[in-house]
Amino acid sequence: MMSECGFRGFFITLLLLDIGRNTAVRGEPGAGKIVWEKWSHDYTKNAERFLYDTFPKDFIWGVGSSAFQIEGGWKKDGKGPSVWDHFTHSESSRFNNKTADISSSSYTFIDKDLAALEFLGVHAYLFSISWPRLLPNGKVERVNSKGLRYYNTLIDSLIQRQIVPIVTLYHWDLPFALQEQYGGWTSESMVDIFNEYAQFCFRTFGDRVKYWITIHNPFLVAWHGYKTGNYPPGQRDNLVAMYTVGHNMIKAHAKVWHTYEEQFRKSQNGFVSIVLGSHWIKPKSKNYNYKHFQRSMDTMLGWFAKPIFVDGDYPKSMKTLINPSLPVFTEKEKNFINGTADFFAFSFGPNNFRLSGDTLTLRNHISLHLGQVLNWIKMEYNNPQIFIAENGWFSTNSVKTEDTIAIYLMKKFINELLKAIRFDGVNVFGYTSWSLLDGFEWQFGYTIARGLFYVDFSSKNKSRIAKSSARFYKQIIEQNGFPQSAENRHVNGEFPCDFTWGIAGNVLPVNTAIFSPEFVDHSLYIWNCSGDQKLYKVTGVTMWPRPVQCTDFSNFKPHMASVIKMNVSHYSFAFKWSQILPRGDLSNVNRSILTYYRCLISELFKRKIACTIILYHPTSRDADVPEPLLNKGGWLNKQTAVSFKDYAELCFREFGDLVKMWLTMNEPNMNVQGIDETYRAAHHMILAHALAWHVYNSEYRGRHRGLVSLTLRADWAEPANPFLQSHWQAAERLLQFHIAWFADPIFKTGDYPHTMRNYILLKNRDHLTESFLPHFTEEEKVLIRGSADFFAISHFTTRLVLHKPKSGTKYELDHDGSLLRDVTLLTIPSPSHSFFPFPPRRQNHSEMAVTPSGIRKVLQWIQSHYGNVAIYIMANGVWDSSAISDELRIYYHKNYLNEVLKAHLLDQVNVKGYFALKLKEKRAKKLSSRFLNDSEPKTSLEFYNKLISTNGFPLGEAGKHCATGKDSPTQCPICILIREKKVFIFLGFCLLLIIVLFAAISIIRRRK
């Protein structure tokens, strides 16, 4: 009895009762066009971001299967053959001589299926009845008692476990006797035969089953059975038969619905629908042909949905295109068919996309966006109640239980569903993951797998082993979605008053061109000597030019103005080693560039903006090592480290009075890419940094009291599959290979991480690599250990890492980590983002995932490995293609900075400063990562200025006020006037003095 189902089944029944019995809707064909018109990629919109929220309280979580795919026992206990049994036996070469005769043996191992359902914790189980197992010849005159007992046992067992049974009457396994006798669905006789079969099921199981599916995805039955020949009976290009089959299945469904409505609904209070499947297509630009898109959707989904949910007739695009192959409904039939579904049961899976033929004429526009197609259904079919009756993807049969990619596809599908419910008001009341078990996947046989549970088909007991996707789905069900946690919730608070707010400018372009002509022509001229108002050069006479002034440099004033607009306390930029010392030694120092640097640094210093100088900042196009040193091997030559020390000492000597924060190198753990002997180059870079630090420490620290470190790229690494220990180990190993590679010698031991060295040795022993990690001498270890005054990082994204053993003598291969793209995250093009430390990929552009939580996690990791060291984030930012209104950058900095604040407030990480990337740069195509446009500031500038003024995210308007160098001491207006107008005041004073002298002389003369 239904009462045995318990509270949950009763609750779900009440939910579906709200749907109402008369669900005939009046959709407007073409109304779904609005979904395609919203195609644009606004990365900051809700649709593009992951949503942390839960589903409605009464949401139904289910899992599905079909009888033919998993039951096996194809002729056991009186079961009759189905068309699929005959098809796989007679056309065995299609299926690599494999059949579904045994498959997962669910008919034999029903208890194992029930245990799998209990593990998942689902609310409902959607399964199909094998028509030939229940009625061997397809007709009710002959009932198989053992088949009947099997389904009674299954239904009763589900109810005992408070799992609601949702039963499909026909999931493609038509009794072969009906195909032989009537020609299957090409005969209109099937309408009444199917109705009699349904009546028998309603009478037999209807006291316990309240949710019925008549036919699962009739489109595929017709299309593959009579167009492609991939399904039985295997006919090709028989369009008349194809549309006749679809026509008869619609009428059969409608008749079954009316039978339930008239004979069973009052006593059983159940609901009947039909599962309709579809693909989805998405415009790539605003210039698309709406009619082509509408026709594509009509051909698959509208073929069945419009008659049942709108007006009882086929879509106009089909009638125009296909006539006369398409049958015609009479007016009586239209009225009979219209409204014959109590809810919209929808299938969105791979079978709807992998179609041969010309149905999907817009293949380049295929999209797996579940949320958008649900929105289209809402608009096209007048906002029906929707039940997702099939959703999921597939893995190859080489994947056993570690179906990592399936996790992210499931996560994407379900989160898009959640956004459709929360943001767009789509009425979805349940979700069915497909499928429970690995089984026989129709025309693909056993070459692919779609189950949440792995089944070893060669084993006798057919044990079910939960895949990673099963564990993930179980977690979603338990949490009812993706609830917000403290980890992903914004916090309010402020940074310390001594927190450093900066802007990163990277390599500073130096233009030594000057305005004043006297620097070019030193001749003496006489003007208007003959009354012609012309200049005449005095031969043989030259003038000594005045000293160069800062304002003489052509780009000095604009650059100063750009920095001042940022309202920051610090500005970070890089010197160019190769230009300052073109010969690589002190024999030729480019003084004009040093003059420019001093101008900029000193003028910003006067305006309370401290400059942070990077001594070495190579780029992908410029190694920035003086050419003579490059010719001698560059960083592969240890002498380059000594030359770098000399270069650093020159900079300390020239600018130490003005610069208090130095960075010897920017991202050396990234900039070694492209160098053949990566480990040796890195070895010498670490030595070069240590030598430079000791020069400053011994010669300049006492005098200038500055700080010296180096910036390491510190992107976070997450295990791609959180349920696999090997992925956790791969993620940690990557952090050791990439960050600890430089950080351990400098901040910890003076030597490389044990994890890194031991792993390379292990791979050497197994002949998987010939890489060699150099050794520091004991003296070098002492030199290197502690050679940094703070921990400086740049951070941009988080990477999903999985363990994938590799062979080859290369740094990128030694850590055995591989990247996985998280399709659920906001991912944007990023031309400057490198795949390193992973092997490069073939794609033309790189991408970057926006994952704010990663910066907090990497800060925690640094704290746990290196103690309470002071940390400065020297670069953090994102590319944004917007010319002025760069909302993506605002979203990025707001969320990343909030995670930094969490690290400070909640984790007590000693984070001391943040530099946003970047001030200004040349555009790469249409993308930009700068705060300032050529003509005016971007909107992110105002946002960043507000963050600085409030020192974080204070609660409400009021926050603690921090006195800054620009705030204090408060100066009197007269003092400011004197400082700003001192030149004019001096000239005025001189003029006044001259007047007083003349007056005094005049008075004295008069007295005399």
Short mmCIF file of N, CA and C in Angstrom, two decimals, residues 878-929:
data_model
loop_
_atom_site.label_atom_id
_atom_site.label_comp_id
_atom_site.label_asym_id
_atom_site.label_seq_id
_atom_site.Cartn_x
_atom_site.Cartn_y
_atom_site.Cartn_z
N VAL A 878 43.17 40.26 -13.59
CA VAL A 878 42.49 39.49 -14.62
C VAL A 878 42.40 40.34 -15.88
N TRP A 879 42.32 39.66 -17.01
CA TRP A 879 42.10 40.34 -18.28
C TRP A 879 40.62 40.70 -18.41
N ASP A 880 40.35 41.85 -18.97
CA ASP A 880 38.97 42.28 -19.21
C ASP A 880 38.93 43.02 -20.54
N SER A 881 38.05 42.59 -21.44
CA SER A 881 38.00 43.17 -22.78
C SER A 881 37.25 44.49 -22.83
N SER A 882 36.61 44.88 -21.73
CA SER A 882 35.81 46.10 -21.74
C SER A 882 36.70 47.34 -21.85
N ALA A 883 36.24 48.29 -22.64
CA ALA A 883 37.02 49.51 -22.84
C ALA A 883 36.99 50.39 -21.60
N ILE A 884 35.83 50.56 -20.98
CA ILE A 884 35.70 51.43 -19.81
C ILE A 884 35.06 50.68 -18.65
N SER A 885 33.88 50.12 -18.87
CA SER A 885 33.13 49.46 -17.79
C SER A 885 33.61 48.02 -17.62
N ASP A 886 34.69 47.85 -16.88
CA ASP A 886 35.30 46.52 -16.73
C ASP A 886 34.76 45.82 -15.48
N GLU A 887 33.51 45.38 -15.59
CA GLU A 887 32.84 44.75 -14.45
C GLU A 887 33.49 43.43 -14.06
N LEU A 888 34.09 42.73 -15.01
CA LEU A 888 34.75 41.48 -14.68
C LEU A 888 35.91 41.72 -13.72
N ARG A 889 36.69 42.75 -13.97
CA ARG A 889 37.82 43.06 -13.10
C ARG A 889 37.34 43.43 -11.70
N ILE A 890 36.24 44.16 -11.65
CA ILE A 890 35.69 44.51 -10.33
C ILE A 890 35.27 43.25 -9.60
N TYR A 891 34.57 42.36 -10.30
CA TYR A 891 34.14 41.09 -9.69
C TYR A 891 35.35 40.30 -9.21
N TYR A 892 36.39 40.26 -10.03
CA TYR A 892 37.59 39.49 -9.70
C TYR A 892 38.26 40.04 -8.45
N HIS A 893 38.56 41.34 -8.44
CA HIS A 893 39.29 41.91 -7.31
C HIS A 893 38.44 41.92 -6.03
N LYS A 894 37.17 42.15 -6.17
CA LYS A 894 36.30 42.14 -5.00
C LYS A 894 36.33 40.78 -4.31
N ASN A 895 36.23 39.72 -5.09
CA ASN A 895 36.16 38.39 -4.51
C ASN A 895 37.52 37.88 -4.06
N TYR A 896 38.56 38.16 -4.83
CA TYR A 896 39.89 37.71 -4.41
C TYR A 896 40.35 38.46 -3.16
N LEU A 897 40.10 39.76 -3.11
CA LEU A 897 40.50 40.53 -1.94
C LEU A 897 39.72 40.13 -0.70
N ASN A 898 38.46 39.72 -0.90
CA ASN A 898 37.69 39.26 0.26
C ASN A 898 38.29 37.97 0.81
N GLU A 899 38.81 37.12 -0.07
CA GLU A 899 39.47 35.90 0.39
C GLU A 899 40.77 36.23 1.11
N VAL A 900 41.48 37.25 0.66
CA VAL A 900 42.68 37.70 1.37
C VAL A 900 42.31 38.20 2.76
N LEU A 901 41.20 38.92 2.84
CA LEU A 901 40.73 39.41 4.14
C LEU A 901 40.39 38.25 5.07
N LYS A 902 39.76 37.20 4.53
CA LYS A 902 39.47 36.01 5.34
C LYS A 902 40.76 35.40 5.88
N ALA A 903 41.77 35.34 5.03
CA ALA A 903 43.05 34.78 5.47
C ALA A 903 43.62 35.59 6.62
N HIS A 904 43.45 36.91 6.56
CA HIS A 904 43.95 37.78 7.63
C HIS A 904 43.11 37.66 8.91
N LEU A 905 41.77 37.75 8.75
CA LEU A 905 40.90 37.79 9.92
C LEU A 905 40.67 36.41 10.54
N LEU A 906 40.43 35.41 9.70
CA LEU A 906 40.00 34.10 10.20
C LEU A 906 41.17 33.13 10.39
N ASP A 907 42.20 33.26 9.54
CA ASP A 907 43.30 32.30 9.60
C ASP A 907 44.56 32.88 10.22
N GLN A 908 44.52 34.19 10.56
CA GLN A 908 45.68 34.88 11.15
C GLN A 908 46.93 34.76 10.29
N VAL A 909 46.74 34.78 8.98
CA VAL A 909 47.88 34.81 8.07
C VAL A 909 48.45 36.23 8.08
N ASN A 910 49.76 36.31 8.12
CA ASN A 910 50.43 37.61 8.24
C ASN A 910 50.60 38.26 6.86
N VAL A 911 49.45 38.54 6.23
CA VAL A 911 49.49 39.16 4.90
C VAL A 911 49.60 40.67 5.08
N LYS A 912 50.59 41.27 4.42
CA LYS A 912 50.94 42.68 4.68
C LYS A 912 50.60 43.64 3.56
N GLY A 913 50.35 43.11 2.35
CA GLY A 913 50.08 44.04 1.26
C GLY A 913 49.51 43.36 0.04
N TYR A 914 48.92 44.17 -0.82
CA TYR A 914 48.26 43.67 -2.03
C TYR A 914 48.51 44.64 -3.17
N PHE A 915 49.02 44.12 -4.29
CA PHE A 915 49.27 44.93 -5.48
C PHE A 915 48.36 44.42 -6.60
N ALA A 916 47.49 45.28 -7.08
CA ALA A 916 46.60 44.90 -8.18
C ALA A 916 47.35 45.01 -9.50
N LEU A 917 47.10 44.05 -10.36
CA LEU A 917 47.74 44.04 -11.68
C LEU A 917 46.72 44.51 -12.72
N LYS A 918 47.04 45.45 -13.52
CA LYS A 918 48.23 46.24 -13.54
C LYS A 918 47.87 47.63 -13.95
N LEU A 919 48.83 48.56 -13.91
CA LEU A 919 48.52 49.97 -14.16
C LEU A 919 48.10 50.21 -15.60
N LYS A 920 48.96 49.87 -16.52
CA LYS A 920 48.70 50.22 -17.91
C LYS A 920 49.59 49.37 -18.81
N GLU A 921 49.06 48.98 -19.97
CA GLU A 921 49.88 48.23 -20.90
C GLU A 921 49.27 48.30 -22.29
N LYS A 922 50.05 47.90 -23.24
CA LYS A 922 49.53 47.84 -24.60
C LYS A 922 48.51 46.72 -24.69
N ARG A 923 47.51 46.91 -25.51
CA ARG A 923 46.45 45.92 -25.64
C ARG A 923 46.90 44.74 -26.49
N ALA A 924 46.42 43.56 -26.09
CA ALA A 924 46.60 42.36 -26.91
C ALA A 924 45.26 42.05 -27.55
N LYS A 925 45.15 42.40 -28.82
CA LYS A 925 43.88 42.30 -29.52
C LYS A 925 42.84 43.15 -28.79
N LYS A 926 41.80 42.51 -28.24
CA LYS A 926 40.75 43.27 -27.57
C LYS A 926 40.79 43.10 -26.06
N LEU A 927 41.81 42.42 -25.56
CA LEU A 927 41.84 42.12 -24.14
C LEU A 927 42.75 43.08 -23.42
N SER A 928 42.42 43.35 -22.17
CA SER A 928 43.22 44.25 -21.37
C SER A 928 43.16 43.85 -19.92
N SER A 929 44.27 44.07 -19.22
CA SER A 929 44.27 43.78 -17.79
C SER A 929 44.69 45.02 -17.00
#
